[in-house]
Short mmCIF file of C-alpha atoms and ligand atoms in Angstrom, two decimals:
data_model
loop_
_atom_site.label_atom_id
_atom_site.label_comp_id
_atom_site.label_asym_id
_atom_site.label_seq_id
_atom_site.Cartn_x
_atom_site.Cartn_y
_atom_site.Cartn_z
CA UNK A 1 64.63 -28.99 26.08
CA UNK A 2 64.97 -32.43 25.96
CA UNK A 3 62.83 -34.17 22.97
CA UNK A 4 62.20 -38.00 21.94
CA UNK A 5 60.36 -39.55 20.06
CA UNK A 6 58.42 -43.04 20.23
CA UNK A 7 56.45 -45.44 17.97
CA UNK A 8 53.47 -44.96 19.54
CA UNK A 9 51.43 -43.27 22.65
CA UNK A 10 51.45 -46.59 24.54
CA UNK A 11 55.58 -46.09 24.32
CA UNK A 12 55.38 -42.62 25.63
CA UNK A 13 53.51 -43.83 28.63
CA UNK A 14 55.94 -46.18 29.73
CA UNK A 15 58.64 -43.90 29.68
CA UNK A 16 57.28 -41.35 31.26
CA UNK A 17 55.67 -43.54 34.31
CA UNK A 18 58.70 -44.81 34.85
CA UNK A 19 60.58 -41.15 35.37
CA UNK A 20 57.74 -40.91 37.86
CA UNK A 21 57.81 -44.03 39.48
CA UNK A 22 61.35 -43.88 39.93
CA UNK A 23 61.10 -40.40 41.58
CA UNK A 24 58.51 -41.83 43.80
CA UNK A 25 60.12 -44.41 45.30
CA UNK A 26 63.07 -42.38 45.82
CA UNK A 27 60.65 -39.52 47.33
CA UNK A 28 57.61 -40.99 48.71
CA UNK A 29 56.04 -37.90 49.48
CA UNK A 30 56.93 -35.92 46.50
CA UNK A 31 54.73 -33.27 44.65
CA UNK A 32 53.52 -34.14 41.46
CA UNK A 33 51.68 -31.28 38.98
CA UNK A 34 48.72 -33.44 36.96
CA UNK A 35 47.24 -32.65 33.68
CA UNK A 36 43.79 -33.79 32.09
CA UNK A 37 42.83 -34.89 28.57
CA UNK A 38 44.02 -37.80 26.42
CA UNK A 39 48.05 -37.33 26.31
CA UNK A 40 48.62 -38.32 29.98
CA UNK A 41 46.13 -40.71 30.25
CA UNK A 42 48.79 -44.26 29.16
CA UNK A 43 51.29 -42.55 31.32
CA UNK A 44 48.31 -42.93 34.44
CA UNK A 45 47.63 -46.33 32.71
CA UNK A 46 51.69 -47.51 33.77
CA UNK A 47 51.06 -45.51 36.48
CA UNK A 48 48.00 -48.21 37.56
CA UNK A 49 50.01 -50.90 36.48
CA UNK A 50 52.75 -50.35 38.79
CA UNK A 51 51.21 -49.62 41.39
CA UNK A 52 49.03 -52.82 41.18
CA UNK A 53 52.31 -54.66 40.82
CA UNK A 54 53.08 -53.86 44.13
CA UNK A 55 56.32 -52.05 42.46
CA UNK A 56 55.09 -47.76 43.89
CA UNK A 57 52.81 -46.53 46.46
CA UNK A 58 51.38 -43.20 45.79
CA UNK A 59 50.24 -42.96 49.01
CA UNK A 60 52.40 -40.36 50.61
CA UNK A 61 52.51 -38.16 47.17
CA UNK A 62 50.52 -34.52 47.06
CA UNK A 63 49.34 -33.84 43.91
CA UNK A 64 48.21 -30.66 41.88
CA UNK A 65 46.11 -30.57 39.21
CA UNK A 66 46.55 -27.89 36.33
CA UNK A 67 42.54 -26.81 35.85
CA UNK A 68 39.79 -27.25 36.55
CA UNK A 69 36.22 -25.85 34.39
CA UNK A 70 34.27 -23.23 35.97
CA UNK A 71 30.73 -23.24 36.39
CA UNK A 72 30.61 -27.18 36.79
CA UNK A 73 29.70 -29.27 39.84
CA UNK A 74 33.07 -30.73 41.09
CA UNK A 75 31.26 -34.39 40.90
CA UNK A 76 29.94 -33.89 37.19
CA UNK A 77 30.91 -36.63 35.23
CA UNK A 78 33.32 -34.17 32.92
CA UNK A 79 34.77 -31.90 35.52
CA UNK A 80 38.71 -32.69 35.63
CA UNK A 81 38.27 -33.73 39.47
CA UNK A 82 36.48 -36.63 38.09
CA UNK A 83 38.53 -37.25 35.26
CA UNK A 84 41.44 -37.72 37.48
CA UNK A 85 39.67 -40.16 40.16
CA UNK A 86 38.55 -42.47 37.33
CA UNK A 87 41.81 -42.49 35.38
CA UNK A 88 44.52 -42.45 38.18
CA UNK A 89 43.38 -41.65 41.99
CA UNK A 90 40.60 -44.55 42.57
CA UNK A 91 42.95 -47.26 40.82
CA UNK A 92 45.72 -46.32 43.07
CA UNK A 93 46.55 -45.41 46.65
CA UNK A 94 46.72 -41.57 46.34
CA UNK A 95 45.55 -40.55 49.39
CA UNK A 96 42.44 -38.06 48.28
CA UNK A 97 43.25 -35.38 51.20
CA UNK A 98 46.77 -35.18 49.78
CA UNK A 99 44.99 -34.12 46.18
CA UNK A 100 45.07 -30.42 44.86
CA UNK A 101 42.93 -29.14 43.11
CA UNK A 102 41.68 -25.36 41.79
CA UNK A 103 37.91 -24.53 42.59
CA UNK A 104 36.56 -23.50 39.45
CA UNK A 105 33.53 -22.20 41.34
CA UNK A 106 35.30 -19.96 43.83
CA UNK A 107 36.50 -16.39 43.58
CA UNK A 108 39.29 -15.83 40.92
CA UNK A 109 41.37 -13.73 43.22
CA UNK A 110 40.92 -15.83 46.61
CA UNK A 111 41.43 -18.95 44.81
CA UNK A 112 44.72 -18.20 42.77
CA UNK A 113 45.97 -16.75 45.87
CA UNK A 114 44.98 -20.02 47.95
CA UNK A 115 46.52 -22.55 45.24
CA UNK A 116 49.78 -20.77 45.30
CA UNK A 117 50.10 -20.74 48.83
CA UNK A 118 49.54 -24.35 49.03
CA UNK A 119 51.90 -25.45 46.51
CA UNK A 120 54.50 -23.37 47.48
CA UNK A 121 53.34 -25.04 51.43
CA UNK A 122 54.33 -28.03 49.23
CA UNK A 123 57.63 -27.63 48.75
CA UNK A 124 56.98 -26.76 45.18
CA UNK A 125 56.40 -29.26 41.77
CA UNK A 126 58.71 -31.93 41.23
CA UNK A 127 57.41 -33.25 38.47
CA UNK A 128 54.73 -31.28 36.17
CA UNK A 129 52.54 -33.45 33.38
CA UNK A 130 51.67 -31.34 30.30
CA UNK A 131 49.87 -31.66 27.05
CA UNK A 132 49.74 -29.20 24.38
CA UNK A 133 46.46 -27.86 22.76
CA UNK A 134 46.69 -27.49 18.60
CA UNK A 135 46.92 -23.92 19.52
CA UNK A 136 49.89 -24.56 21.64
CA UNK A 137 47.91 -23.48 24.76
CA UNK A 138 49.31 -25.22 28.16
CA UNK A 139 46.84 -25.79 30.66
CA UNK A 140 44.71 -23.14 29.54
CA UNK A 141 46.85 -20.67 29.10
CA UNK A 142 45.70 -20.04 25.40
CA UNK A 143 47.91 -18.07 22.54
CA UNK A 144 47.48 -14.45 24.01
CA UNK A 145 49.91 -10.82 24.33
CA UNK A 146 51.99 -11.71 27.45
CA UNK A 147 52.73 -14.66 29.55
CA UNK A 148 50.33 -15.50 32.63
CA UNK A 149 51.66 -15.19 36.16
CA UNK A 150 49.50 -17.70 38.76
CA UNK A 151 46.13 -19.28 38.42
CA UNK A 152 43.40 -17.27 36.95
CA UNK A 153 40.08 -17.56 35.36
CA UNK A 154 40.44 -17.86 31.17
CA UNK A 155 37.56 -17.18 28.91
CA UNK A 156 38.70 -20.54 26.64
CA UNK A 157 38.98 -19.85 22.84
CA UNK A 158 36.70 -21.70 20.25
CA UNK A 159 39.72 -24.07 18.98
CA UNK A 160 39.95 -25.01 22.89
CA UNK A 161 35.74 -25.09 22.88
CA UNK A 162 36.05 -27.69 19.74
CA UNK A 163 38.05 -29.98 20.83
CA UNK A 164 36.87 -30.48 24.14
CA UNK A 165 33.04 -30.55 22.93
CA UNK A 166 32.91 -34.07 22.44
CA UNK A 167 32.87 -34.54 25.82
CA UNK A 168 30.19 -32.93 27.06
CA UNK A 169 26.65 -35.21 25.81
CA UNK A 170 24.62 -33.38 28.65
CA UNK A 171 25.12 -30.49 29.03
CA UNK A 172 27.29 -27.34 26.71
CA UNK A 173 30.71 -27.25 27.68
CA UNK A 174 31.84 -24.68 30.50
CA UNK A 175 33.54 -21.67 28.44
CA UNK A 176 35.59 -20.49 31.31
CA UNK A 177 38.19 -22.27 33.32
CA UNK A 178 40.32 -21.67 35.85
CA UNK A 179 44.20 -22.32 35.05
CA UNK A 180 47.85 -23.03 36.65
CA UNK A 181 49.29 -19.67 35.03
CA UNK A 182 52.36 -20.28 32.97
CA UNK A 183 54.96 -18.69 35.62
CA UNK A 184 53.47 -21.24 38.49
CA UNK A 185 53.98 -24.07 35.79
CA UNK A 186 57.22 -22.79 34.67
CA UNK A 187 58.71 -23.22 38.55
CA UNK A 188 57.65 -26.96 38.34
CA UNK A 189 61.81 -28.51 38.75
CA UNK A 190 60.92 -30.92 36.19
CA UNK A 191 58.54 -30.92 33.21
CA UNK A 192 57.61 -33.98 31.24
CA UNK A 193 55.19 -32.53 27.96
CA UNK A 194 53.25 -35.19 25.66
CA UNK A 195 52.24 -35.25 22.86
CA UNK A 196 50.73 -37.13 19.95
CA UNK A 197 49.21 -37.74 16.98
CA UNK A 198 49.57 -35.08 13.93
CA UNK A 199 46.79 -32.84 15.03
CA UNK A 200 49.37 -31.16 17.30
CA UNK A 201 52.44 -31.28 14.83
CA UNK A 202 52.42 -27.87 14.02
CA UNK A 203 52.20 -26.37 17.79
CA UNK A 204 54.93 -28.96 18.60
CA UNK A 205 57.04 -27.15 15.59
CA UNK A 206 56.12 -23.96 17.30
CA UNK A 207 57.21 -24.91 20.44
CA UNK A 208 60.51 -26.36 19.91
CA UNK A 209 61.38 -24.53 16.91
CA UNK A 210 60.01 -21.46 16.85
CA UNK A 211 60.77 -17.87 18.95
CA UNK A 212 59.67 -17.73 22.60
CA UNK A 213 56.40 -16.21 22.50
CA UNK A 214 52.97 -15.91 24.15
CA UNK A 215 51.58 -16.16 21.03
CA UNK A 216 52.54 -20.05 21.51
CA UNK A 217 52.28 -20.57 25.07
CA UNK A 218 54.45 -23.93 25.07
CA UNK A 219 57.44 -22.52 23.71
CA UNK A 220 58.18 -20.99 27.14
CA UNK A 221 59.02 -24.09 27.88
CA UNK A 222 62.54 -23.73 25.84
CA UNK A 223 63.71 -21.49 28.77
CA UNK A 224 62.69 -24.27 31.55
CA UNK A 225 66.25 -26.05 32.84
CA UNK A 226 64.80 -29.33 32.75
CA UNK A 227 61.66 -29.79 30.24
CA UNK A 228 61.54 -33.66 28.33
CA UNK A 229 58.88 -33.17 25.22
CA UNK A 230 58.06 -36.99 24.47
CA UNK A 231 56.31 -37.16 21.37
CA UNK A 232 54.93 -40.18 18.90
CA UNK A 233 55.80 -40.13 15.32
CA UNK A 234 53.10 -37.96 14.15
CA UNK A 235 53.12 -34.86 16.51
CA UNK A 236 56.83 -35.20 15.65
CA UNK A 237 56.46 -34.91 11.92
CA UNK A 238 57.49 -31.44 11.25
CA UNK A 239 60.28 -31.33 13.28
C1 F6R B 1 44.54 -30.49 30.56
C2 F6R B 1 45.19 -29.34 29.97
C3 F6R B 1 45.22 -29.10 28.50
C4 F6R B 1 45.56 -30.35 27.69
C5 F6R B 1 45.62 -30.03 26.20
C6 F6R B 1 45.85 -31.28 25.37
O1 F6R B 1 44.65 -30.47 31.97
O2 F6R B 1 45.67 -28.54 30.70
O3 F6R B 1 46.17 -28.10 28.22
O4 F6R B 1 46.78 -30.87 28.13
O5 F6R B 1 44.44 -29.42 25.78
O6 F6R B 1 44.73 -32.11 25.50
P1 F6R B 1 44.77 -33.62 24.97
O7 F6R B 1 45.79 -34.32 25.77
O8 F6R B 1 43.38 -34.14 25.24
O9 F6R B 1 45.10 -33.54 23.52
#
């Protein structure tokens, strides 16, 4: 594991855009794995910025995303589809029939089975965005006995439930999800995890310090070849 730290999230965003841009230009049409939520979202910002400066095209990149909620329209306002066209696919090129994405509404069997196939059709992740929940869940993979294999449908845990709440004004918040498992995440060739703020101190602790356990999904990530945790000061602070 690689691990840096920056002044603030703004920082992180840069850096991290950058690794992708760079890898983009070099491989047009690249795979990139996508993640949700707040971390990413001044990495997408660069992203934008880049992109408006004439300086990437994203337009021969496939893209997967990492989850999706179940039991949610795909054009609600706070299903992840939607997150991801308003904060990086409609301010870019990405060419929307090149975007992956797992049907929270389908079968759990069919659909695992169909995402794996398609990003293994891919050639694979290049590049895999992650954040880390306070509970050090990946994706959704939340604290549990054993590791998870490929996508399946998780009943999400009421830390998870909490701190995704705010977001949902209309109507409750889905409480299952379908999820990238943690081996299909862990065969990404590169992994760039963010994190910020001190809310997530302690599962950052847990995940570069601590044993390799499913008990803190993230610290699987010490066995991945080629995993760069970029963190600000505060999710750094009990390192
Ligand atoms: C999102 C995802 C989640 C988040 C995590 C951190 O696609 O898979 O694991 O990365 O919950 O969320 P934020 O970044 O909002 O703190």
């Amino acid at each position: 594991m690689e691990v840096r730290v920056f002044r603030n999230a703004e920082e992180i965003g840069q850096y991290a855009s950058k690794i992708i841009c760079d890898y983009v230009n070099a491989n047009p049409s690249c795979v990139l794995g996508l993640a949700t939520g707040a971390s990413p979202v001044p990495t997408y910002s660069a992203m934008i910025a880049e992109y408006e400066a004439g300086r990437v095209s994203f337009k021969n990149v496939r893209t997967f995303n990492l989850d999706e909620y179940c039991d949610l329209p795909k054009e609600h306002k706070n299903s992840y589809y939607s997150f991801m066209v308003e904060n990086l696919f409609s301010k870019t090129d990405i060419n929307m029939d090149n975007v992956g994405f797992l049907d929270g509404n389908a079968s759990e069997e069919s659909e695992s089975k169909r995402y794996a196939q398609a990003i293994k059709a891919a050639g694979g992740i290049d590049i895999q965005i992650l954040g880390i929940g306070r509970n050090g869940h990946i994706a959704f993979n939340e604290p549990s006995d054993e590791f998870t294999d490929e996508a399946w449908k998780v009943k999400l845990t009421d830390s998870t439930i909490e701190a995704n709440s705010i977001y949902f004004d209309d109507i409750p918040m889905p409480r299952y999800a379908m999820t990238m498992g943690i081996c299909s995440i862990m065969r990404a060739k590169k992994i760039i995890l963010i994190a910020t703020g001190d809310s997530k101190a302690q599962a950052v602790r847990d995940m570069i310090n601590g044993e390799v356990t499913p008990h803190c999904p993230a610290s699987v990530l010490q066995r991945h070849g080629d995993a760069l945790i970029l963190l600000d000061e505060a999710a750094a602070s009990l390192l």
